[in-house]
């Protein structure tokens, strides 16, 4: 009895600070955000109400709904292109690189950029793609074009390129881990049964690495979906993302209720994707 | 169908195609970083090819730029305080999740880990709401609270993973020998999770140093370094930003090397 009490006391002591912090700075703020999303804008600020007007606006006003769709589209493209580059890279590391040292070095080389300022990594693409930027002046210098073009920067292409660049390590990591977990004797067995390298990949390696791909898609999609810095630097009006709209509601537009409703929708979308992929990963693990 | 399959099979059996992809991925990742560094030495104001002359002027300018120096100071202050806070809250949280069963544990776990998955902007605006409701003025201190909240998850995941691998018998042995809970933590548990605590702390420091979405909503008049760089970018791009970037790059490189050395220590 006494031991149990002591255990409870210890648990209470360890837990109290994290628990208070979580309630005060996570639970309460999210709750306020949720409440605000039902409030009403009343010039010059906003006032308490309970109405679904903000949500209605978001789903009927094309201005907001299109941004939502565009954000989804850009995030999907980013995930797709990241996977396209990351998968062969991870495959090369696991199955083609012979020495362990080289493998770890190359893996570190892909992960290392995560330690480098995100802002700077996005900024450098602005300097490369701009009208007076490095790519344009290089093309003129090389005699390929005669005058600078503005087609590189401030569009969705620039967004997808920059976000892929920034988030690709998050695709490499889970794919690498899932390929690493595949027992080598499964691949040998497949070869013994007469499948060539490519068919072994299609029938054995690829299906077993799907949990990694799903995790990578989830990470890169959610990160791109919530991004508002790349859009500010390289996106322009055509590359406006949902996070930019939210931040302008809390800034110049001063419509906190609408901004809160948009944030709640973003939160629901992200959490839905995460829980779906979670379930999917568990399914994959059960199979293996 | 069969011809494409044979084609793929042929590509697959050679290493060349994979080497080409791997090389281009690395080039894609590092070429922009090289560009960033190169142009910090360019003596022309505009960033265009070819670089005409080399200079250290941009670096010298940095050290005379008082706004920038103040922003760097602010960033060190914010990152140190928030890292300390994340450790004070995150390590006990990881311990509680690993050791104890309590009411609402799974909800607690979900809440603590949420900021990893959620876009930073949501943490930023929801805390802005809170501070406005209770009437706090925005300052560097509100930024610290915001960063700590967003980054606790980093500490919890790293430390929790290490705790899971720690045999429970160590605790029991320590208790059998008469140590109190606190003594067991200080002399048995902590030394065993030391590298993961330091590693997670370094990561948390780096992320706080670089943080924008939360800072954007929670800062008052004071700028942190990324916010300063960001506001400079609004006014146009100059090699001065590249020079700051190159210095940050060097700092990151040092941190990477430290963390690699820490990892090596763990493997032994």
XYZ file of C-alpha atoms in Angstrom:
556
model
C 0.000 0.000 0.000
C 2.724 2.394 1.016
C 4.731 1.553 -2.077
C 1.794 2.291 -4.316
C 1.325 5.621 -2.602
C 4.978 6.445 -3.039
C 4.688 5.491 -6.704
C 1.724 7.781 -7.123
C 3.553 10.598 -5.425
C 6.566 10.155 -7.690
C 4.349 9.988 -10.762
C 2.623 13.175 -9.659
C 5.912 14.976 -9.119
C 7.305 13.922 -12.488
C 4.110 14.597 -14.348
C 2.868 17.840 -12.815
C 4.977 20.323 -14.774
C 4.532 18.716 -18.218
C 0.827 18.312 -17.532
C 0.286 21.932 -16.483
C 2.294 23.154 -19.453
C 0.401 20.989 -21.926
C -2.978 22.083 -20.615
C -2.077 25.757 -20.385
C -0.183 26.177 -23.658
C -1.640 23.464 -25.881
C -5.095 22.418 -24.821
C -6.371 25.900 -23.897
C -4.985 27.640 -27.041
C -6.460 24.975 -29.338
C -9.779 25.307 -27.510
C -9.733 29.100 -27.940
C -8.920 28.644 -31.625
C -11.913 26.338 -31.964
C -14.230 28.784 -30.164
C -13.010 31.739 -32.228
C -13.839 29.910 -35.428
C -17.550 30.402 -34.627
C -17.243 34.098 -33.821
C -18.235 36.888 -36.106
C -16.343 39.723 -37.724
C -17.794 43.064 -36.677
C -16.003 46.134 -37.913
C -13.417 47.132 -36.688
C -12.721 43.866 -34.848
C -14.893 40.836 -34.032
C -17.302 39.657 -31.366
C -18.534 36.500 -29.697
C -21.176 34.494 -31.554
C -22.085 30.960 -32.425
C -22.565 30.616 -36.149
C -21.091 28.588 -38.983
C -20.673 31.602 -41.283
C -16.881 31.360 -41.397
C -16.931 27.719 -42.446
C -19.693 28.485 -44.942
C -17.591 31.280 -46.455
C -14.555 29.036 -46.810
C -16.439 26.343 -48.712
C -18.527 28.644 -50.902
C -16.270 31.622 -51.598
C -13.995 30.447 -54.447
C -11.307 32.809 -53.155
C -10.743 30.549 -50.154
C -11.750 27.213 -51.561
C -9.411 27.540 -54.517
C -6.488 28.339 -52.242
C -7.312 25.200 -50.283
C -7.333 23.126 -53.473
C -4.162 24.738 -54.769
C -2.360 24.069 -51.483
C -3.386 20.423 -51.699
C -2.232 20.226 -55.305
C 1.168 21.805 -54.621
C 1.698 19.571 -51.565
C 0.781 16.481 -53.604
C 3.239 17.408 -56.361
C 5.967 18.037 -53.799
C 5.409 14.586 -52.275
C 5.357 12.984 -55.712
C 8.597 14.551 -56.946
C 10.317 13.946 -53.601
C 9.416 10.265 -53.824
C 10.575 10.120 -57.443
C 14.040 11.318 -56.412
C 14.242 9.856 -52.918
C 13.241 6.271 -53.715
C 15.999 5.459 -56.220
C 18.459 7.266 -53.978
C 17.506 5.210 -50.916
C 17.434 2.036 -53.027
C 20.913 2.808 -54.320
C 22.207 3.265 -50.768
C 20.732 0.046 -49.418
C 21.166 -2.354 -52.318
C 23.949 -0.991 -54.517
C 26.463 0.661 -52.203
C 28.851 -2.011 -51.008
C 30.574 -0.500 -47.980
C 28.810 0.536 -44.814
C 30.920 3.673 -44.388
C 30.023 5.061 -47.822
C 26.375 4.278 -47.193
C 26.303 6.204 -43.932
C 28.225 9.099 -45.402
C 25.802 9.432 -48.327
C 22.833 9.130 -45.975
C 24.234 11.879 -43.755
C 24.811 14.008 -46.853
C 21.093 13.924 -47.608
C 19.996 14.513 -44.004
C 22.538 17.238 -43.225
C 20.664 20.030 -45.067
C 17.893 19.708 -42.460
C 20.285 21.338 -40.010
C 20.773 24.272 -42.341
C 18.349 27.135 -41.957
C 15.124 26.474 -43.786
C 14.787 30.161 -44.624
C 18.186 30.224 -46.303
C 17.504 27.102 -48.318
C 14.309 28.661 -49.674
C 15.994 32.050 -50.155
C 18.778 30.667 -52.310
C 16.184 29.502 -54.869
C 14.845 33.045 -55.000
C 18.310 34.281 -55.916
C 18.684 31.532 -58.503
C 15.306 31.819 -60.230
C 14.723 35.599 -60.159
C 14.498 37.845 -63.222
C 17.914 39.326 -62.458
C 18.936 36.112 -60.814
C 21.685 33.625 -61.321
C 19.905 31.281 -63.741
C 18.834 34.112 -66.033
C 22.222 35.811 -66.084
C 23.854 32.441 -66.604
C 21.615 31.683 -69.611
C 22.438 35.059 -71.149
C 26.134 34.656 -70.399
C 26.097 31.223 -72.037
C 24.321 32.671 -75.061
C 21.218 30.505 -74.698
C 18.811 33.409 -74.217
C 19.090 37.071 -75.122
C 17.179 38.737 -72.328
C 16.109 37.792 -68.804
C 12.813 35.991 -68.481
C 10.486 36.086 -65.502
C 9.034 32.638 -66.116
C 11.111 30.912 -63.422
C 10.027 32.766 -60.301
C 6.658 33.550 -58.713
C 4.638 30.594 -59.925
C 3.650 27.127 -58.815
C 6.647 25.568 -60.539
C 8.974 27.605 -58.311
C 6.901 26.596 -55.274
C 7.067 22.891 -56.060
C 10.783 23.056 -56.838
C 11.633 24.946 -53.639
C 9.439 22.847 -51.352
C 10.761 19.604 -52.880
C 14.266 20.888 -52.260
C 13.482 21.782 -48.659
C 11.518 18.679 -47.658
C 13.139 15.846 -49.651
C 15.165 14.607 -46.632
C 11.837 13.772 -44.955
C 11.101 11.451 -47.871
C 14.524 9.811 -47.910
C 14.529 8.969 -44.179
C 11.432 6.713 -43.928
C 12.046 5.042 -47.311
C 15.629 4.293 -46.305
C 14.457 2.836 -42.996
C 11.824 0.631 -44.634
C 14.252 -0.666 -47.283
C 16.834 -1.331 -44.592
C 14.341 -3.516 -42.708
C 13.710 -5.869 -45.636
C 15.534 -9.154 -44.945
C 18.173 -9.736 -47.607
C 17.317 -13.444 -47.823
C 13.849 -12.597 -49.173
C 15.538 -11.028 -52.170
C 17.892 -13.965 -52.553
C 14.918 -16.346 -52.368
C 13.172 -14.393 -55.095
C 16.281 -14.628 -57.265
C 16.549 -18.366 -56.560
C 12.972 -18.755 -57.735
C 14.014 -17.268 -61.043
C 12.857 -13.667 -60.838
C 15.280 -11.149 -62.289
C 16.304 -7.982 -60.452
C 13.485 -5.840 -61.773
C 10.735 -8.394 -61.140
C 12.088 -8.989 -57.643
C 11.808 -5.256 -57.079
C 8.188 -5.171 -58.314
C 7.070 -8.289 -56.458
C 9.121 -8.161 -53.258
C 10.999 -4.956 -52.508
C 8.424 -2.372 -53.565
C 5.453 -3.887 -51.692
C 7.543 -4.243 -48.538
C 8.712 -0.633 -48.717
C 5.227 0.847 -49.042
C 4.989 1.758 -45.325
C 8.107 3.898 -45.781
C 6.649 5.532 -48.880
C 3.399 6.253 -47.027
C 5.275 7.779 -44.101
C 7.345 9.890 -46.501
C 4.259 11.070 -48.377
C 2.567 11.978 -45.109
C 5.538 13.968 -43.830
C 6.266 15.884 -47.029
C 2.587 16.482 -47.761
C 1.775 17.824 -44.303
C 4.902 19.967 -44.144
C 4.231 21.478 -47.575
C 0.552 21.894 -46.796
C 1.303 24.112 -43.800
C 4.122 26.097 -45.344
C 3.920 29.857 -45.653
C 7.523 30.892 -46.119
C 8.287 29.444 -49.553
C 5.177 31.072 -50.923
C 6.298 34.426 -49.560
C 9.732 34.045 -51.149
C 9.128 32.319 -54.475
C 5.381 31.771 -54.872
C 3.829 35.113 -55.772
C 0.024 35.442 -56.042
C -0.150 32.284 -58.148
C 1.594 30.285 -55.423
C -0.433 31.609 -52.491
C -0.944 28.901 -49.875
C -3.589 28.399 -47.208
C -1.137 29.381 -44.466
C -0.579 32.746 -46.156
C -4.311 33.388 -46.168
C -4.500 32.466 -42.480
C -1.648 34.779 -41.568
C -3.211 37.660 -43.483
C -6.491 37.143 -41.576
C -4.518 37.610 -38.371
C -2.644 40.565 -39.858
C -3.942 43.079 -42.356
C -7.421 41.629 -42.847
C -7.994 41.472 -39.072
C -10.564 38.724 -39.352
C -9.478 36.377 -36.582
C -12.652 34.272 -36.648
C -12.212 33.442 -40.333
C -8.500 32.832 -39.802
C -9.299 30.502 -36.901
C -11.828 28.578 -38.993
C -9.224 28.171 -41.758
C -6.699 26.961 -39.189
C -9.216 24.437 -37.825
C -9.801 23.114 -41.350
C -6.054 22.851 -41.904
C -5.722 21.035 -38.587
C -8.479 18.567 -39.456
C -6.980 17.838 -42.887
C -3.491 17.268 -41.492
C -4.729 15.099 -38.613
C -6.902 13.037 -40.952
C -3.976 12.341 -43.247
C -1.757 11.412 -40.311
C -4.280 9.018 -38.775
C -4.972 7.346 -42.127
C -1.279 6.819 -42.768
C -0.822 5.619 -39.184
C -3.429 2.935 -39.689
C -1.900 2.032 -43.033
C 1.586 1.664 -41.579
C 0.323 -0.596 -38.807
C -1.418 -2.712 -41.428
C 1.851 -2.998 -43.371
C 3.770 -3.995 -40.271
C 1.229 -6.663 -39.406
C 1.661 -8.189 -42.841
C 5.410 -8.379 -42.540
C 5.079 -4.802 -72.281
C 7.835 -7.383 -72.503
C 10.189 -4.944 -74.204
C 9.658 -2.336 -71.507
C 10.170 -4.974 -68.843
C 13.436 -6.101 -70.426
C 14.463 -2.478 -70.760
C 13.776 -1.882 -67.082
C 15.507 -5.113 -66.154
C 18.578 -4.016 -68.035
C 18.591 -0.587 -66.365
C 18.042 -2.285 -63.052
C 20.944 -4.664 -63.301
C 23.415 -1.867 -64.039
C 24.581 0.416 -61.286
C 25.025 3.308 -63.692
C 21.430 4.509 -63.712
C 21.285 4.499 -59.916
C 24.598 6.282 -59.643
C 23.284 8.945 -62.012
C 20.152 9.463 -59.888
C 22.134 9.527 -56.643
C 24.582 12.042 -58.080
C 21.811 14.285 -59.327
C 20.030 14.167 -55.955
C 23.222 15.262 -54.219
C 23.843 17.941 -56.858
C 20.271 19.161 -56.425
C 20.787 19.385 -52.665
C 24.189 21.013 -52.640
C 24.386 23.229 -55.750
C 22.106 25.923 -54.231
C 24.153 25.887 -51.019
C 27.350 26.373 -53.026
C 25.648 29.222 -54.882
C 24.683 30.801 -51.554
C 28.264 30.712 -50.294
C 29.847 31.800 -53.592
C 27.778 34.935 -53.922
C 28.574 36.066 -50.402
C 31.998 36.971 -51.816
C 30.684 38.727 -54.917
C 31.609 42.406 -55.142
C 28.531 43.306 -57.163
C 25.280 44.247 -55.434
C 23.145 42.133 -57.729
C 23.372 38.372 -57.671
C 24.133 37.592 -61.311
C 26.495 35.377 -63.230
C 29.415 35.613 -63.770
C 30.903 36.864 -60.507
C 33.109 39.777 -61.462
C 35.258 40.255 -58.414
C 35.692 38.900 -54.927
C 35.377 40.817 -51.685
C 34.998 40.430 -47.937
C 33.027 43.695 -47.710
C 29.698 41.995 -47.020
C 31.152 40.251 -44.015
C 32.696 43.468 -42.712
C 29.344 45.190 -43.160
C 27.683 42.518 -41.036
C 29.812 43.347 -38.041
C 28.848 47.008 -38.271
C 25.152 46.259 -38.649
C 23.760 46.824 -35.169
C 20.237 45.599 -35.940
C 21.699 42.340 -37.134
C 23.947 41.905 -34.122
C 21.009 42.593 -31.830
C 18.913 40.031 -33.716
C 21.683 37.447 -33.321
C 21.805 38.196 -29.602
C 18.020 37.836 -29.353
C 18.148 34.527 -31.182
C 20.768 33.143 -28.805
C 18.659 34.300 -25.850
C 15.455 32.764 -27.241
C 17.081 29.494 -28.338
C 18.931 28.987 -25.026
C 15.912 29.730 -22.832
C 13.481 27.690 -24.899
C 15.890 24.738 -25.081
C 16.282 24.840 -21.311
C 12.499 24.904 -20.935
C 11.968 22.033 -23.385
C 14.442 19.955 -21.406
C 12.862 20.803 -18.041
C 9.421 19.838 -19.361
C 10.302 17.271 -22.013
C 12.521 14.909 -20.000
C 9.950 14.426 -17.178
C 7.220 14.058 -19.807
C 9.186 11.287 -21.534
C 9.848 9.682 -18.156
C 6.170 9.787 -17.222
C 5.122 8.303 -20.561
C 7.680 5.540 -20.180
C 7.178 4.701 -16.484
C 3.708 5.526 -15.292
C 0.154 4.791 -16.172
C -2.208 7.621 -15.481
C -5.627 8.884 -16.412
C -5.664 10.501 -19.847
C -2.212 9.183 -20.783
C -2.973 8.654 -24.450
C -4.546 12.114 -24.746
C -1.498 13.592 -23.018
C 0.817 11.763 -25.421
C -1.162 12.974 -28.437
C -1.191 16.585 -27.226
C 2.525 16.635 -26.461
C 3.440 15.170 -29.848
C 0.945 17.241 -31.832
C 3.265 20.177 -32.677
C 5.611 17.804 -34.574
C 2.831 17.000 -37.002
C 1.027 20.315 -37.038
C 2.133 23.200 -39.215
C 3.949 25.777 -37.062
C 1.438 28.419 -38.029
C -1.293 26.664 -36.021
C 0.839 26.614 -32.872
C 1.673 30.254 -33.572
C -1.843 31.603 -33.987
C -3.414 29.503 -31.242
C -0.850 30.812 -28.748
C -1.342 34.324 -30.079
C -5.046 33.875 -29.267
C -4.176 32.770 -25.735
C -1.827 35.686 -25.073
C -4.419 38.147 -26.377
C -7.153 36.602 -24.214
C -5.108 36.846 -21.016
C -3.729 40.227 -22.036
C -0.013 39.415 -22.306
C 2.093 41.798 -24.349
C 4.081 40.119 -27.079
C 7.806 40.016 -26.446
C 10.797 37.718 -26.736
C 9.473 35.907 -23.664
C 6.233 34.970 -25.421
C 8.382 33.692 -28.297
C 10.304 31.539 -25.809
C 7.071 30.022 -24.477
C 5.931 29.386 -28.057
C 9.185 27.732 -29.094
C 9.269 25.598 -25.961
C 5.720 24.403 -26.602
C 6.447 23.600 -30.233
C 9.718 21.812 -29.508
C 8.911 19.739 -26.389
C 7.848 16.992 -28.795
C 11.420 16.748 -30.138
C 12.821 16.073 -26.661
C 9.994 13.688 -25.728
C 10.381 11.496 -28.828
C 14.189 11.281 -28.604
C 14.390 10.686 -24.864
C 11.402 8.349 -24.835
C 13.020 6.189 -27.529
C 16.148 5.886 -25.382
C 14.188 5.132 -22.210
C 12.346 2.317 -23.965
C 15.654 0.585 -24.608
C 16.757 0.979 -20.996
C 16.180 -2.213 -18.977
C 13.653 -1.756 -16.160
C 15.851 -3.919 -13.922
C 18.268 -1.003 -13.501
C 15.580 0.968 -11.669
C 14.601 -1.995 -9.545
C 18.212 -2.681 -8.619
C 18.676 0.929 -7.618
C 15.494 0.870 -5.498
C 16.559 -2.418 -3.889
C 19.814 -0.795 -2.881
C 17.797 1.840 -1.090
C 17.987 4.769 -3.492
C 15.071 7.209 -3.569
C 13.258 7.969 -6.800
C 15.182 11.181 -7.292
C 18.521 9.493 -6.573
C 17.723 6.744 -9.053
C 16.904 9.348 -11.679
C 20.042 11.405 -11.071
C 22.553 8.584 -10.721
C 21.102 5.741 -12.799
C 18.612 6.962 -15.387
C 20.130 10.312 -16.336
C 23.662 9.031 -17.068
C 22.127 6.393 -19.318
C 20.031 8.792 -21.344
C 22.653 11.566 -21.304
C 23.579 11.487 -25.007
C 19.970 11.465 -26.151
C 19.206 14.440 -23.881
C 22.177 16.407 -25.213
C 21.435 15.405 -28.809
C 17.776 16.351 -28.527
C 18.757 19.596 -26.800
C 21.097 20.499 -29.666
C 18.384 19.727 -32.191
C 15.876 21.794 -30.244
C 18.370 24.689 -30.075
C 18.975 24.581 -33.834
C 15.272 24.428 -34.635
C 14.498 27.297 -32.267
C 17.329 29.340 -33.758
C 15.802 28.875 -37.208
C 12.129 29.088 -36.248
C 9.843 31.447 -38.180
C 6.116 30.511 -38.159
C 5.685 30.640 -34.372
C 8.022 33.620 -33.950
C 6.169 35.521 -36.668
C 2.979 35.609 -34.600
C 4.419 35.827 -31.090
C 7.164 38.428 -31.315
C 6.693 42.041 -30.300
C 9.140 44.720 -31.370
C 12.230 42.560 -31.117
C 13.465 40.517 -34.032
C 15.147 37.162 -33.928
C 17.777 36.421 -36.577
C 15.482 34.608 -39.054
C 12.852 37.325 -38.662
C 15.520 39.968 -39.309
C 16.764 38.125 -42.393
C 13.209 37.776 -43.549
C 12.469 41.475 -43.213
C 15.711 42.236 -45.085
C 14.590 39.946 -47.905
C 11.419 41.999 -48.227
C 13.538 45.001 -49.136
C 15.423 43.087 -51.801
C 18.206 40.564 -52.038
C 21.831 41.511 -51.451
C 25.013 39.498 -50.960
C 24.820 40.634 -47.324
C 22.112 38.017 -46.742
C 24.393 35.465 -48.393
C 27.157 36.434 -45.994
C 24.878 35.932 -42.956
C 23.767 32.670 -44.539
C 27.328 31.464 -44.964
C 28.087 32.182 -41.312
C 24.942 30.321 -40.210
C 26.027 27.499 -42.493
C 29.358 27.255 -40.678
C 27.551 27.171 -37.339
C 25.269 24.399 -38.636
C 28.274 22.439 -39.874
C 29.806 22.568 -36.399
C 26.530 21.348 -34.869
C 26.296 18.515 -37.421
C 29.812 17.375 -36.575
C 29.037 17.455 -32.839
C 25.870 15.430 -33.340
C 27.673 12.875 -35.513
C 30.325 12.471 -32.837
C 27.556 12.010 -30.248
C 25.957 9.312 -32.381
C 29.265 7.520 -32.677
C 29.626 7.629 -28.897
C 26.241 5.940 -28.621
C 27.200 3.071 -30.930
C 30.196 2.029 -28.885
